[in-house]
Amino acid sequence: MHPVLLLIGASGGLGASTLAAVLAQQLDGTLVDGLLDGSGADTTLVLEDEPGLRWPDLAGLDGDVDPARLVRHLPGSRPPVLSAAGPGRVGPDAVRCALAALRQAAPVVVDLPAAVHRAEPWLAVADVAVVLCGLRPRQVRDAAAVVGSLREHGLDAHLVTRGSRRAEPAGQEVAGHLQAPWLDHLEDHPGVPRDEGAGCPPRARGPLGRVAREIGEVVPGADGSGELRWLRRAG
């Protein structure tokens, strides 16, 4: 089984979705949208018009799913993405079933907003949690709440701080205050908004690529009905 990593943006606007997309690419993994009724992680990767399965299509998923077949029918290839598609109702059993299949194929990176990180089944299936934390007082309090919640569920959080390059020493102080291992500091890079403005997906370069590699160091190694029936294993 490959690992499931939760990348949790403790506050909005920190660029967690961009980092999650680059991390999934770095790990040769699958990007999964943790906000099941959101606008869609496929937008981050400029795949919103690509055909393929989204979370609402898997609402009735159950049973033993063929991992390769599921990945093959997702939009994107590096990384493939299981994205939300606006309002819809997907239960935790369908989520568990999809994740169980996806982690057989490759590492799974879940782009998980703090507002829904307690929802089933994310904390129960995770192997690693990384919290992206801003450095303003309110953002630090947001991160403290997320880190505390993860600990309540027996999951240690690794911290990546976010801010200007000059704020990196403050990032280490915040990690000490939160008593969470500090992985790296993600500073601003002009290439990120430039790519977004040009309609290009985020790339593993500059600070984004460096931080994704640092996160990759803490990821455990791999151990290697109805309309959805075709997704199940043959035989």
mmCIF file of N, CA, C and O in Angstrom, residues 91-146:
data_model
loop_
_atom_site.group_PDB
_atom_site.id
_atom_site.type_symbol
_atom_site.label_atom_id
_atom_site.label_comp_id
_atom_site.label_asym_id
_atom_site.label_seq_id
_atom_site.Cartn_x
_atom_site.Cartn_y
_atom_site.Cartn_z
ATOM 1 N N GLY A 91 -20.723 10.107 0.293
ATOM 2 C CA GLY A 91 -20.617 9.620 1.655
ATOM 3 C C GLY A 91 -19.233 9.103 1.988
ATOM 4 O O GLY A 91 -18.424 8.816 1.096
ATOM 5 N N PRO A 92 -18.935 8.973 3.275
ATOM 6 C CA PRO A 92 -17.610 8.513 3.688
ATOM 7 C C PRO A 92 -17.268 7.111 3.206
ATOM 8 O O PRO A 92 -16.097 6.809 2.972
ATOM 9 N N ASP A 93 -18.258 6.246 3.037
ATOM 10 C CA ASP A 93 -17.952 4.894 2.553
ATOM 11 C C ASP A 93 -17.421 4.930 1.131
ATOM 12 O O ASP A 93 -16.481 4.190 0.784
ATOM 13 N N ALA A 94 -18.003 5.772 0.290
ATOM 14 C CA ALA A 94 -17.510 5.907 -1.087
ATOM 15 C C ALA A 94 -16.107 6.501 -1.097
ATOM 16 O O ALA A 94 -15.260 6.100 -1.899
ATOM 17 N N VAL A 95 -15.851 7.452 -0.193
ATOM 18 C CA VAL A 95 -14.518 8.050 -0.103
ATOM 19 C C VAL A 95 -13.500 6.992 0.310
ATOM 20 O O VAL A 95 -12.416 6.890 -0.275
ATOM 21 N N ARG A 96 -13.827 6.209 1.322
ATOM 22 C CA ARG A 96 -12.914 5.142 1.768
ATOM 23 C C ARG A 96 -12.616 4.175 0.632
ATOM 24 O O ARG A 96 -11.472 3.742 0.442
ATOM 25 N N CYS A 97 -13.639 3.824 -0.096
ATOM 26 C CA CYS A 97 -13.491 2.857 -1.191
ATOM 27 C C CYS A 97 -12.564 3.419 -2.268
ATOM 28 O O CYS A 97 -11.659 2.727 -2.751
ATOM 29 N N ALA A 98 -12.769 4.676 -2.634
ATOM 30 C CA ALA A 98 -11.924 5.298 -3.661
ATOM 31 C C ALA A 98 -10.479 5.411 -3.193
ATOM 32 O O ALA A 98 -9.536 5.102 -3.933
ATOM 33 N N LEU A 99 -10.281 5.838 -1.944
ATOM 34 C CA LEU A 99 -8.922 5.988 -1.423
ATOM 35 C C LEU A 99 -8.209 4.644 -1.321
ATOM 36 O O LEU A 99 -7.006 4.541 -1.593
ATOM 37 N N ALA A 100 -8.948 3.615 -0.911
ATOM 38 C CA ALA A 100 -8.349 2.291 -0.804
ATOM 39 C C ALA A 100 -7.832 1.816 -2.155
ATOM 40 O O ALA A 100 -6.779 1.169 -2.241
ATOM 41 N N ALA A 101 -8.557 2.142 -3.211
ATOM 42 C CA ALA A 101 -8.108 1.758 -4.550
ATOM 43 C C ALA A 101 -6.936 2.618 -5.004
ATOM 44 O O ALA A 101 -5.928 2.105 -5.505
ATOM 45 N N LEU A 102 -7.054 3.931 -4.816
ATOM 46 C CA LEU A 102 -6.016 4.837 -5.313
ATOM 47 C C LEU A 102 -4.673 4.581 -4.647
ATOM 48 O O LEU A 102 -3.626 4.655 -5.298
ATOM 49 N N ARG A 103 -4.682 4.258 -3.351
ATOM 50 C CA ARG A 103 -3.407 4.067 -2.658
ATOM 51 C C ARG A 103 -2.741 2.748 -3.047
ATOM 52 O O ARG A 103 -1.584 2.521 -2.729
ATOM 53 N N GLN A 104 -3.472 1.872 -3.711
ATOM 54 C CA GLN A 104 -2.838 0.678 -4.259
ATOM 55 C C GLN A 104 -2.024 0.996 -5.510
ATOM 56 O O GLN A 104 -1.094 0.271 -5.854
ATOM 57 N N ALA A 105 -2.377 2.114 -6.156
ATOM 58 C CA ALA A 105 -1.709 2.468 -7.409
ATOM 59 C C ALA A 105 -0.522 3.399 -7.202
ATOM 60 O O ALA A 105 0.489 3.292 -7.901
ATOM 61 N N ALA A 106 -0.621 4.327 -6.227
ATOM 62 C CA ALA A 106 0.406 5.357 -6.066
ATOM 63 C C ALA A 106 0.138 6.105 -4.766
ATOM 64 O O ALA A 106 -0.950 5.997 -4.182
ATOM 65 N N PRO A 107 1.118 6.890 -4.299
ATOM 66 C CA PRO A 107 0.843 7.760 -3.145
ATOM 67 C C PRO A 107 -0.331 8.691 -3.434
ATOM 68 O O PRO A 107 -0.557 9.086 -4.582
ATOM 69 N N VAL A 108 -1.056 9.027 -2.388
ATOM 70 C CA VAL A 108 -2.231 9.893 -2.510
ATOM 71 C C VAL A 108 -2.000 11.166 -1.700
ATOM 72 O O VAL A 108 -1.657 11.102 -0.517
ATOM 73 N N VAL A 109 -2.156 12.303 -2.343
ATOM 74 C CA VAL A 109 -2.056 13.602 -1.681
ATOM 75 C C VAL A 109 -3.448 14.219 -1.639
ATOM 76 O O VAL A 109 -4.056 14.456 -2.684
ATOM 77 N N VAL A 110 -3.949 14.459 -0.425
ATOM 78 C CA VAL A 110 -5.281 15.028 -0.259
ATOM 79 C C VAL A 110 -5.148 16.518 0.046
ATOM 80 O O VAL A 110 -4.523 16.908 1.029
ATOM 81 N N ASP A 111 -5.710 17.339 -0.824
ATOM 82 C CA ASP A 111 -5.773 18.787 -0.609
ATOM 83 C C ASP A 111 -6.979 19.043 0.293
ATOM 84 O O ASP A 111 -8.120 19.020 -0.148
ATOM 85 N N LEU A 112 -6.706 19.287 1.588
ATOM 86 C CA LEU A 112 -7.761 19.266 2.604
ATOM 87 C C LEU A 112 -7.846 20.601 3.339
ATOM 88 O O LEU A 112 -6.960 20.926 4.137
ATOM 89 N N PRO A 113 -8.886 21.387 3.099
ATOM 90 C CA PRO A 113 -9.043 22.629 3.852
ATOM 91 C C PRO A 113 -9.278 22.349 5.338
ATOM 92 O O PRO A 113 -9.879 21.337 5.714
ATOM 93 N N ALA A 114 -8.813 23.251 6.179
ATOM 94 C CA ALA A 114 -8.951 23.062 7.617
ATOM 95 C C ALA A 114 -10.408 22.926 8.028
ATOM 96 O O ALA A 114 -10.736 22.196 8.970
ATOM 97 N N ALA A 115 -11.300 23.609 7.334
ATOM 98 C CA ALA A 115 -12.713 23.614 7.716
ATOM 99 C C ALA A 115 -13.345 22.239 7.663
ATOM 100 O O ALA A 115 -14.336 21.987 8.358
ATOM 101 N N VAL A 116 -12.791 21.331 6.858
ATOM 102 C CA VAL A 116 -13.404 19.998 6.719
ATOM 103 C C VAL A 116 -12.449 18.883 7.122
ATOM 104 O O VAL A 116 -12.731 17.709 6.859
ATOM 105 N N HIS A 117 -11.331 19.206 7.779
ATOM 106 C CA HIS A 117 -10.345 18.153 8.028
ATOM 107 C C HIS A 117 -10.829 17.108 9.033
ATOM 108 O O HIS A 117 -10.335 15.992 9.054
ATOM 109 N N ARG A 118 -11.818 17.471 9.854
ATOM 110 C CA ARG A 118 -12.357 16.500 10.806
ATOM 111 C C ARG A 118 -13.383 15.566 10.187
ATOM 112 O O ARG A 118 -13.782 14.574 10.805
ATOM 113 N N ALA A 119 -13.844 15.871 8.985
ATOM 114 C CA ALA A 119 -14.890 15.061 8.360
ATOM 115 C C ALA A 119 -14.363 13.659 8.070
ATOM 116 O O ALA A 119 -13.187 13.463 7.759
ATOM 117 N N GLU A 120 -15.245 12.686 8.208
ATOM 118 C CA GLU A 120 -14.863 11.314 7.887
ATOM 119 C C GLU A 120 -14.642 11.185 6.380
ATOM 120 O O GLU A 120 -15.333 11.821 5.588
ATOM 121 N N PRO A 121 -13.691 10.341 5.993
ATOM 122 C CA PRO A 121 -12.831 9.498 6.830
ATOM 123 C C PRO A 121 -11.380 9.978 6.862
ATOM 124 O O PRO A 121 -10.479 9.185 7.111
ATOM 125 N N TRP A 122 -11.131 11.254 6.593
ATOM 126 C CA TRP A 122 -9.763 11.708 6.289
ATOM 127 C C TRP A 122 -8.749 11.332 7.367
ATOM 128 O O TRP A 122 -7.686 10.781 7.069
ATOM 129 N N LEU A 123 -9.048 11.644 8.620
ATOM 130 C CA LEU A 123 -8.054 11.403 9.665
ATOM 131 C C LEU A 123 -7.838 9.917 9.913
ATOM 132 O O LEU A 123 -6.747 9.505 10.326
ATOM 133 N N ALA A 124 -8.837 9.128 9.637
ATOM 134 C CA ALA A 124 -8.726 7.679 9.873
ATOM 135 C C ALA A 124 -7.859 6.988 8.831
ATOM 136 O O ALA A 124 -7.297 5.920 9.095
ATOM 137 N N VAL A 125 -7.737 7.575 7.643
ATOM 138 C CA VAL A 125 -7.014 6.888 6.567
ATOM 139 C C VAL A 125 -5.619 7.470 6.342
ATOM 140 O O VAL A 125 -4.836 6.916 5.569
ATOM 141 N N ALA A 126 -5.293 8.565 7.018
ATOM 142 C CA ALA A 126 -4.037 9.264 6.732
ATOM 143 C C ALA A 126 -2.840 8.580 7.373
ATOM 144 O O ALA A 126 -2.918 8.053 8.482
ATOM 145 N N ASP A 127 -1.722 8.626 6.668
ATOM 146 C CA ASP A 127 -0.443 8.184 7.209
ATOM 147 C C ASP A 127 0.405 9.365 7.658
ATOM 148 O O ASP A 127 1.196 9.247 8.594
ATOM 149 N N VAL A 128 0.286 10.483 6.971
ATOM 150 C CA VAL A 128 1.077 11.681 7.243
ATOM 151 C C VAL A 128 0.170 12.897 7.102
ATOM 152 O O VAL A 128 -0.694 12.930 6.226
ATOM 153 N N ALA A 129 0.392 13.904 7.962
ATOM 154 C CA ALA A 129 -0.320 15.175 7.836
ATOM 155 C C ALA A 129 0.687 16.310 7.827
ATOM 156 O O ALA A 129 1.574 16.368 8.677
ATOM 157 N N VAL A 130 0.556 17.195 6.860
ATOM 158 C CA VAL A 130 1.384 18.395 6.768
ATOM 159 C C VAL A 130 0.457 19.595 6.832
ATOM 160 O O VAL A 130 -0.522 19.679 6.077
ATOM 161 N N VAL A 131 0.767 20.520 7.734
ATOM 162 C CA VAL A 131 -0.052 21.717 7.913
ATOM 163 C C VAL A 131 0.709 22.909 7.356
ATOM 164 O O VAL A 131 1.856 23.163 7.728
ATOM 165 N N LEU A 132 0.064 23.641 6.448
ATOM 166 C CA LEU A 132 0.626 24.870 5.901
ATOM 167 C C LEU A 132 0.113 26.031 6.742
ATOM 168 O O LEU A 132 -1.094 26.242 6.845
ATOM 169 N N CYS A 133 1.039 26.764 7.338
ATOM 170 C CA CYS A 133 0.699 27.742 8.380
ATOM 171 C C CYS A 133 1.210 29.126 8.007
ATOM 172 O O CYS A 133 2.403 29.296 7.721
ATOM 173 N N GLY A 134 0.331 30.126 8.016
ATOM 174 C CA GLY A 134 0.757 31.509 7.877
ATOM 175 C C GLY A 134 1.333 32.018 9.188
ATOM 176 O O GLY A 134 1.252 31.356 10.230
ATOM 177 N N LEU A 135 1.915 33.203 9.158
ATOM 178 C CA LEU A 135 2.655 33.706 10.313
ATOM 179 C C LEU A 135 1.977 34.873 11.021
ATOM 180 O O LEU A 135 2.518 35.381 12.003
ATOM 181 N N ARG A 136 0.826 35.298 10.562
ATOM 182 C CA ARG A 136 0.084 36.322 11.285
ATOM 183 C C ARG A 136 -0.566 35.688 12.513
ATOM 184 O O ARG A 136 -0.833 34.478 12.529
ATOM 185 N N PRO A 137 -0.840 36.490 13.557
ATOM 186 C CA PRO A 137 -1.380 35.895 14.798
ATOM 187 C C PRO A 137 -2.614 35.031 14.578
ATOM 188 O O PRO A 137 -2.708 33.933 15.133
ATOM 189 N N ARG A 138 -3.565 35.497 13.788
ATOM 190 C CA ARG A 138 -4.773 34.704 13.553
ATOM 191 C C ARG A 138 -4.436 33.405 12.820
ATOM 192 O O ARG A 138 -5.000 32.338 13.109
ATOM 193 N N GLN A 139 -3.504 33.469 11.886
ATOM 194 C CA GLN A 139 -3.122 32.273 11.136
ATOM 195 C C GLN A 139 -2.417 31.250 12.030
ATOM 196 O O GLN A 139 -2.612 30.046 11.876
ATOM 197 N N VAL A 140 -1.616 31.739 12.969
ATOM 198 C CA VAL A 140 -0.956 30.826 13.907
ATOM 199 C C VAL A 140 -1.989 30.151 14.798
ATOM 200 O O VAL A 140 -1.896 28.949 15.087
ATOM 201 N N ARG A 141 -2.999 30.910 15.226
ATOM 202 C CA ARG A 141 -4.075 30.298 16.029
ATOM 203 C C ARG A 141 -4.832 29.256 15.210
ATOM 204 O O ARG A 141 -5.215 28.202 15.734
ATOM 205 N N ASP A 142 -5.061 29.563 13.946
ATOM 206 C CA ASP A 142 -5.713 28.570 13.075
ATOM 207 C C ASP A 142 -4.904 27.282 13.029
ATOM 208 O O ASP A 142 -5.443 26.170 13.135
ATOM 209 N N ALA A 143 -3.585 27.424 12.858
ATOM 210 C CA ALA A 143 -2.728 26.245 12.778
ATOM 211 C C ALA A 143 -2.704 25.482 14.096
ATOM 212 O O ALA A 143 -2.689 24.246 14.110
ATOM 213 N N ALA A 144 -2.703 26.206 15.210
ATOM 214 C CA ALA A 144 -2.704 25.545 16.521
ATOM 215 C C ALA A 144 -3.946 24.672 16.684
ATOM 216 O O ALA A 144 -3.874 23.563 17.228
ATOM 217 N N ALA A 145 -5.088 25.176 16.201
ATOM 218 C CA ALA A 145 -6.326 24.400 16.303
ATOM 219 C C ALA A 145 -6.242 23.127 15.467
ATOM 220 O O ALA A 145 -6.669 22.052 15.901
ATOM 221 N N VAL A 146 -5.671 23.225 14.267
ATOM 222 C CA VAL A 146 -5.567 22.058 13.401
ATOM 223 C C VAL A 146 -4.587 21.044 13.982
ATOM 224 O O VAL A 146 -4.864 19.840 14.037
#
